[in-house]
């Protein structure tokens, strides 16, 4: 689908955002190995979490999905998963592949995990090495890419693992495999990435100033039932937070948004840049903080982002780069080389798009230097989504301020995380 974007005079309205993708994956995965039935409400309808549900069904987990977006999962316990009769299709979802590898490998099943063209080119060595150290027999295409063939577990070895990269998927993979071992598996992290796994499994954590966090898992951990409402996705909110802040006539409200501090660095960064954002009605959904947000047209100034905050805005960097184009002064993003290993090489995709709309910037191996200008008017352009949901949505926000209609190719990819993105955009443009 080609999506035409018309610059709009105003952006106004209240949105009900899609459910959080990271929490939906985890709710389903953890519910499946819990001993009880879980009732998850507001489960994400986006393609990625639906890939997780499909894989769980293939593993023999009873999953019932209702039209009101609630999902009932009858947990089969740690030893109740079945050997699937065909490869598990993880679609475009890195979270499905990396977390499910931890569970399948941990419990000693034989299964092949495969994905679409993009996922089968993303780095898997990061999970293969620790899983092998834990006794999982695993083979990969060219030694490092999916399809991953998990051939069971020779021994059940616990692992004391220091994360070489700040990745919540890697951290979760190892902790999930650790749930099947008698001795403690310990994951040590210096920079804290999103902590949904630790929260939702209620894992033991030790934290010392200066030496980072230690997270523990073993087969004594009681896997809690996952009966709660999934918050709205902060990463989805981020597109509208930036759109509202950079647009000269905007007021956008979003309710029930996940505000886990390991996810909301974009909020702090935008506030520091001078954005007019209010957070109110703060409460909790299950083990996760949530709140309502309102963003209004703002005057932004430039800022710098370094490696210590990158893990807490890893998915928001493309849209933050858009915000920086409209901020007074020069902004710099460093320490973001992980962006090159996402659904597409996101630094390259941003650079291509910025070139096409006439922006002033420089790209590095690990970031960007962006010359901002509050009166910048992007040139109309034909842009590609690079088959990456977050690039498609970032391009849409950028071209809303363009000098004429722009076009985004393969825009349907937004449904990987945000199935109603294009409808929500229409709502904001049409509401007066
Ligand atoms: C995710 C972790 C992040 C993020 C991805 C979702 C998760 O990936 O980019 O969209 O749910 O754990 P990494 O852990 O690879 O950084």
XYZ file of C-alpha atoms and ligand atoms in Angstrom:
448
model
C 0.000 0.000 0.000
C 1.218 3.477 -0.920
C 0.146 6.081 1.606
C -0.196 9.701 0.573
C 0.466 12.226 3.329
C -1.052 15.679 2.993
C 0.428 18.433 5.157
C -2.225 19.377 7.638
C -3.215 22.738 9.195
C -3.814 21.210 12.618
C -3.399 17.982 14.612
C -6.037 17.652 17.272
C -7.835 14.860 19.061
C -7.838 12.094 21.645
C -6.447 8.719 20.669
C -6.801 5.195 22.016
C -3.411 3.766 21.214
C -2.588 0.101 20.482
C -1.597 -2.167 23.343
C 2.053 -2.390 24.283
C 3.882 -4.822 22.010
C 6.675 -5.799 24.425
C 4.251 -6.479 27.278
C 1.799 -8.387 25.048
C 4.571 -10.763 23.904
C 5.664 -11.391 27.463
C 2.147 -11.735 28.870
C 1.424 -14.496 26.328
C 4.773 -16.275 26.672
C 4.761 -16.266 30.484
C 1.054 -17.227 30.657
C 1.791 -20.260 28.484
C 4.308 -21.726 30.975
C 2.401 -20.673 34.096
C 0.510 -23.393 35.968
C -2.799 -21.521 35.846
C -5.131 -19.890 33.365
C -4.436 -16.239 32.497
C -6.867 -13.683 31.194
C -5.024 -10.888 29.417
C -7.131 -7.881 28.470
C -6.251 -5.322 25.805
C -3.865 -7.775 24.113
C -2.105 -6.258 21.088
C -3.730 -6.942 17.712
C -0.513 -5.994 15.922
C 1.264 -8.532 13.722
C 4.249 -9.158 16.036
C 2.374 -10.243 19.203
C -0.008 -12.217 16.971
C 3.062 -14.118 15.695
C 3.807 -15.023 19.315
C 0.260 -16.354 19.816
C 0.500 -18.417 16.623
C 3.804 -19.980 17.765
C 2.343 -20.798 21.180
C -0.595 -22.573 19.528
C 1.903 -24.608 17.485
C 3.542 -25.583 20.784
C 0.204 -26.970 22.014
C -0.822 -24.074 24.271
C -4.611 -23.447 24.398
C -5.016 -19.817 23.354
C -8.439 -18.280 22.948
C -8.722 -14.815 21.493
C -11.947 -12.777 21.749
C -13.237 -9.917 19.629
C -12.851 -7.496 22.570
C -9.043 -7.977 22.436
C -8.895 -10.237 25.454
C -6.942 -13.464 25.363
C -7.320 -16.499 27.606
C -4.281 -18.752 27.827
C -4.383 -22.052 29.660
C -0.880 -22.350 31.052
C 0.661 -25.768 30.431
C 3.413 -25.351 33.022
C 7.154 -25.611 32.461
C 7.006 -29.143 31.092
C 3.762 -29.031 29.093
C 4.872 -27.599 25.732
C 4.653 -29.983 22.737
C 7.195 -30.514 19.975
C 5.806 -28.584 16.991
C 5.339 -30.511 13.738
C 6.543 -27.628 11.547
C 8.851 -24.609 11.953
C 7.634 -21.888 14.316
C 6.975 -18.807 12.196
C 8.083 -15.701 14.125
C 7.179 -13.389 11.209
C 8.953 -10.030 11.553
C 9.278 -10.296 15.319
C 12.715 -10.326 16.951
C 11.082 -10.460 20.389
C 9.168 -13.637 19.466
C 12.269 -15.348 18.115
C 14.688 -14.379 20.872
C 12.385 -14.894 23.856
C 10.824 -18.079 22.527
C 14.298 -19.522 21.853
C 14.981 -19.106 25.577
C 11.833 -21.048 26.482
C 12.096 -23.755 23.806
C 15.830 -24.191 24.451
C 15.385 -24.069 28.210
C 12.761 -26.792 28.314
C 14.724 -29.014 25.929
C 12.242 -29.198 23.038
C 13.183 -29.717 19.413
C 11.951 -26.897 17.213
C 12.962 -24.713 14.298
C 12.323 -20.977 14.589
C 12.133 -19.011 11.384
C 10.998 -15.565 10.300
C 10.473 -13.302 7.312
C 13.335 -12.042 5.122
C 14.214 -9.224 7.528
C 14.142 -11.323 10.704
C 16.190 -14.085 9.079
C 18.951 -11.525 8.475
C 19.069 -10.126 12.014
C 21.893 -11.121 14.392
C 21.154 -14.232 16.457
C 24.711 -15.071 17.564
C 23.996 -12.975 20.668
C 21.433 -15.576 21.867
C 23.056 -18.666 20.341
C 26.281 -18.355 22.372
C 24.719 -18.114 25.865
C 22.096 -20.758 25.053
C 24.880 -23.145 23.986
C 26.702 -22.409 27.235
C 23.509 -23.445 29.025
C 23.606 -26.816 27.250
C 21.120 -26.065 24.465
C 21.962 -27.687 21.134
C 21.301 -25.072 18.509
C 22.260 -24.597 14.884
C 21.865 -21.507 12.775
C 22.102 -20.591 9.103
C 25.718 -19.494 8.421
C 26.270 -19.939 12.158
C 24.428 -16.763 13.079
C 21.087 -16.273 11.369
C 17.616 -17.822 11.522
C 16.220 -20.351 10.811
C 17.441 -21.537 14.206
C 17.267 -25.263 14.767
C 16.969 -26.075 18.443
C 17.697 -29.752 18.944
C 17.095 -30.150 22.649
C 19.222 -29.626 25.723
C 22.190 -31.917 26.433
C 22.703 -30.708 29.983
C 20.984 -28.208 32.169
C 23.702 -25.712 32.997
C 23.013 -22.436 34.748
C 24.849 -19.353 33.529
C 26.385 -16.247 35.049
C 26.098 -13.914 32.101
C 27.233 -10.300 31.695
C 25.268 -8.669 28.890
C 27.674 -7.570 26.135
C 24.989 -5.242 24.728
C 22.085 -3.494 26.452
C 19.374 -5.682 24.939
C 16.147 -6.648 26.694
C 15.587 -9.447 24.191
C 18.946 -11.030 24.982
C 18.490 -10.498 28.729
C 15.027 -12.092 28.571
C 16.186 -15.031 26.443
C 18.815 -16.021 29.006
C 16.520 -15.462 32.009
C 13.780 -17.562 30.399
C 16.181 -20.438 29.701
C 17.289 -20.054 33.322
C 13.724 -20.747 34.509
C 14.305 -24.431 33.689
C 17.529 -24.933 35.699
C 17.993 -25.946 39.322
C 20.817 -23.480 39.986
C 20.559 -19.724 39.663
C 21.115 -18.216 36.248
C 22.336 -14.667 36.745
C 22.177 -11.906 34.177
C 24.283 -8.818 34.894
C 23.503 -5.548 33.165
C 25.354 -2.246 33.365
C 22.869 -0.152 31.394
C 19.313 -1.074 32.228
C 17.164 -1.992 29.246
C 13.362 -2.418 29.456
C 12.538 -4.470 32.532
C 9.128 -5.995 31.682
C 10.457 -9.558 32.016
C 11.780 -8.972 35.530
C 8.592 -7.190 36.596
C 6.069 -9.593 35.110
C 7.899 -12.688 36.387
C 8.674 -10.986 39.696
C 12.325 -12.060 39.444
C 14.846 -11.449 42.202
C 17.073 -8.442 41.521
C 20.185 -7.160 43.282
C 21.250 -3.649 42.512
C 24.385 -1.898 43.740
C 25.503 1.658 42.960
C 28.213 1.574 40.345
C 28.111 -2.186 39.674
C 24.769 -2.407 37.856
C 21.969 -4.941 38.262
C 21.971 -8.701 38.812
C 18.798 -10.553 37.862
C 18.224 -14.155 38.962
C 16.105 -16.991 37.556
C 15.797 -20.712 38.329
C 13.193 -23.460 38.314
C 11.940 -22.466 41.780
C 10.521 -19.194 40.435
C 6.719 -19.337 40.601
C 5.551 -18.121 37.203
C 2.669 -15.756 38.012
C -0.570 -15.861 36.018
C -0.678 -12.917 33.623
C -4.172 -11.564 34.257
C -4.055 -7.805 33.721
C -4.790 -5.107 31.205
C -1.913 -4.414 28.826
C -1.164 -0.647 28.847
C -1.201 1.391 25.657
C 2.175 1.365 23.930
C 4.489 4.253 24.852
C 6.429 3.617 21.633
C 3.203 4.271 19.679
C 2.586 7.425 21.743
C 6.053 8.689 20.831
C 5.018 9.398 17.202
C 2.218 11.681 18.376
C 4.314 13.262 21.148
C 6.762 14.396 18.488
C 4.057 15.258 15.927
C 2.266 17.405 18.516
C 5.444 19.118 19.684
C 6.694 20.073 16.199
C 3.350 20.999 14.628
C 2.390 24.699 14.984
C -1.269 23.943 15.765
C -1.561 20.752 17.796
C -3.125 19.295 20.900
C -3.162 15.495 21.214
C -4.354 13.466 24.181
C -3.568 9.787 24.813
C -4.905 7.745 27.705
C -3.708 4.705 29.657
C -0.192 4.830 28.221
C 2.565 2.616 29.668
C 5.056 4.802 31.549
C 7.637 2.243 32.613
C 10.749 4.404 33.222
C 12.927 1.976 31.239
C 10.832 2.913 28.193
C 10.174 6.634 28.557
C 13.512 8.345 27.908
C 11.853 10.073 24.934
C 9.585 11.880 27.380
C 12.542 13.181 29.392
C 14.417 14.144 26.229
C 11.438 15.995 24.734
C 10.846 17.777 28.047
C 14.468 18.838 28.124
C 14.060 20.106 24.550
C 11.203 22.289 25.771
C 8.160 20.244 24.720
C 4.785 21.103 26.244
C 3.751 17.663 27.546
C 1.561 16.974 30.593
C 1.386 13.615 32.333
C -1.593 12.992 34.614
C -3.824 10.254 36.107
C -0.734 8.191 36.932
C -1.584 4.738 38.287
C -0.607 1.052 37.781
C -1.900 -1.712 35.488
C -0.690 -5.041 36.813
C 2.975 -4.456 37.565
C 3.372 -1.582 35.101
C 2.940 2.182 35.616
C 0.513 3.985 33.262
C -0.814 7.521 32.799
C -2.492 9.934 30.400
C -0.546 12.315 28.189
C -1.297 15.608 26.459
C 1.108 17.241 24.059
C 0.727 20.736 22.629
C 2.638 22.684 19.966
C 6.044 23.556 21.380
C 9.244 25.457 20.663
C 12.032 22.883 20.778
C 15.733 23.400 21.310
C 18.526 21.000 20.359
C 19.872 18.292 22.639
C 22.404 15.466 22.700
C 21.756 11.762 23.280
C 24.529 9.425 24.419
C 24.876 5.659 24.901
C 23.627 5.667 28.506
C 20.078 6.698 27.535
C 19.900 4.875 24.200
C 18.541 1.583 25.698
C 15.559 3.477 27.122
C 14.634 5.092 23.804
C 16.045 2.504 21.396
C 12.807 2.269 19.372
C 12.143 5.999 19.546
C 15.376 7.253 17.979
C 13.971 7.561 14.438
C 11.111 9.775 15.658
C 13.444 11.693 18.000
C 15.636 12.423 14.993
C 12.551 13.938 13.343
C 11.952 16.115 16.431
C 15.571 17.295 16.263
C 15.080 18.547 12.683
C 12.599 21.108 14.037
C 14.606 22.138 17.111
C 16.728 25.268 17.360
C 20.417 24.292 17.082
C 22.496 21.193 16.431
C 21.571 17.878 18.063
C 23.825 14.833 18.249
C 22.916 11.168 18.815
C 25.800 8.785 19.629
C 26.063 5.197 20.895
C 23.120 4.018 18.793
C 24.851 1.429 16.569
C 22.186 -1.139 17.574
C 19.851 0.730 15.235
C 21.716 -0.845 12.353
C 20.411 -4.286 13.473
C 16.697 -3.554 13.723
C 13.973 -4.442 11.198
C 16.100 -2.445 8.761
C 19.321 -0.468 9.210
C 17.466 2.435 10.817
C 20.374 4.913 10.709
C 20.687 4.379 6.972
C 16.911 4.602 6.469
C 16.715 7.891 8.424
C 19.667 9.277 6.457
C 18.044 8.348 3.108
C 14.756 9.959 4.113
C 16.402 13.101 5.497
C 18.348 13.497 2.252
C 15.149 13.239 0.193
C 13.347 15.943 2.205
C 16.322 18.345 2.106
C 17.421 18.136 5.755
C 20.914 19.138 6.972
C 22.564 16.307 8.842
C 25.561 13.990 9.082
C 25.402 10.261 9.736
C 27.956 8.286 11.806
C 28.400 4.562 12.322
C 26.649 4.953 15.690
C 24.441 7.989 15.318
C 23.543 11.281 13.685
C 24.307 14.990 13.884
C 21.226 16.992 12.981
C 21.063 20.670 12.114
C 17.677 21.740 13.423
C 15.529 24.681 12.385
C 12.087 25.454 13.840
C 10.933 26.801 10.474
C 12.202 23.815 8.461
C 9.772 22.759 5.715
C 10.512 19.251 4.371
C 10.424 18.965 0.577
C 7.620 16.761 -0.736
C 9.053 13.322 -1.535
C 8.392 9.702 -2.480
C 9.738 7.752 0.474
C 10.207 4.111 1.312
C 9.186 2.423 4.560
C 12.141 0.037 4.212
C 9.538 -2.532 5.357
C 10.057 -1.166 8.859
C 7.046 -0.053 10.905
C 8.870 2.608 12.885
C 10.464 4.121 9.774
C 7.059 4.284 8.003
C 5.476 6.087 10.979
C 8.417 8.456 11.477
C 8.312 9.363 7.776
C 4.594 10.098 8.102
C 5.113 12.547 10.990
C 7.955 14.249 9.112
C 6.006 14.709 5.879
C 2.958 16.106 7.713
C 4.934 19.352 7.865
C 6.031 19.156 4.222
C 5.656 21.698 1.414
C 3.161 19.437 -0.392
C 1.829 15.873 -0.479
C 4.368 13.078 -0.009
C 4.100 9.344 -0.558
C 5.249 6.436 1.611
C 5.634 3.086 -0.099
C 4.760 -0.185 1.716
C 3.132 1.860 4.445
C 0.989 -1.101 5.590
C 4.057 -2.267 7.545
C 2.886 0.027 10.394
C 0.625 -2.854 11.457
C 3.657 -4.726 12.836
C 3.172 -2.643 16.001
C 0.379 -0.137 15.274
C -2.473 -1.503 13.131
C -4.593 1.680 13.382
C -1.820 4.200 12.779
C -3.182 5.551 9.470
C -6.738 5.832 10.855
C -5.433 7.656 13.948
C -3.553 10.074 11.716
C -6.804 10.767 9.840
C -8.589 11.401 13.154
C -6.028 14.011 14.177
C -6.075 15.741 10.828
C -9.881 15.894 10.637
C -10.724 16.808 14.229
C -11.105 20.556 14.722
C 12.278 -5.319 22.781
C 13.568 -4.940 22.973
C 14.309 -4.049 22.059
C 13.366 -3.288 21.141
C 12.308 -4.175 20.549
C 11.482 -4.829 21.644
C 11.649 -6.220 23.764
O 15.187 -4.831 21.274
O 14.085 -2.673 20.112
O 11.450 -3.439 19.711
O 10.398 -6.336 23.765
O 12.378 -6.830 24.543
P 16.684 -5.213 21.797
O 16.521 -5.949 23.029
O 17.265 -6.054 20.705
O 17.391 -3.906 21.939
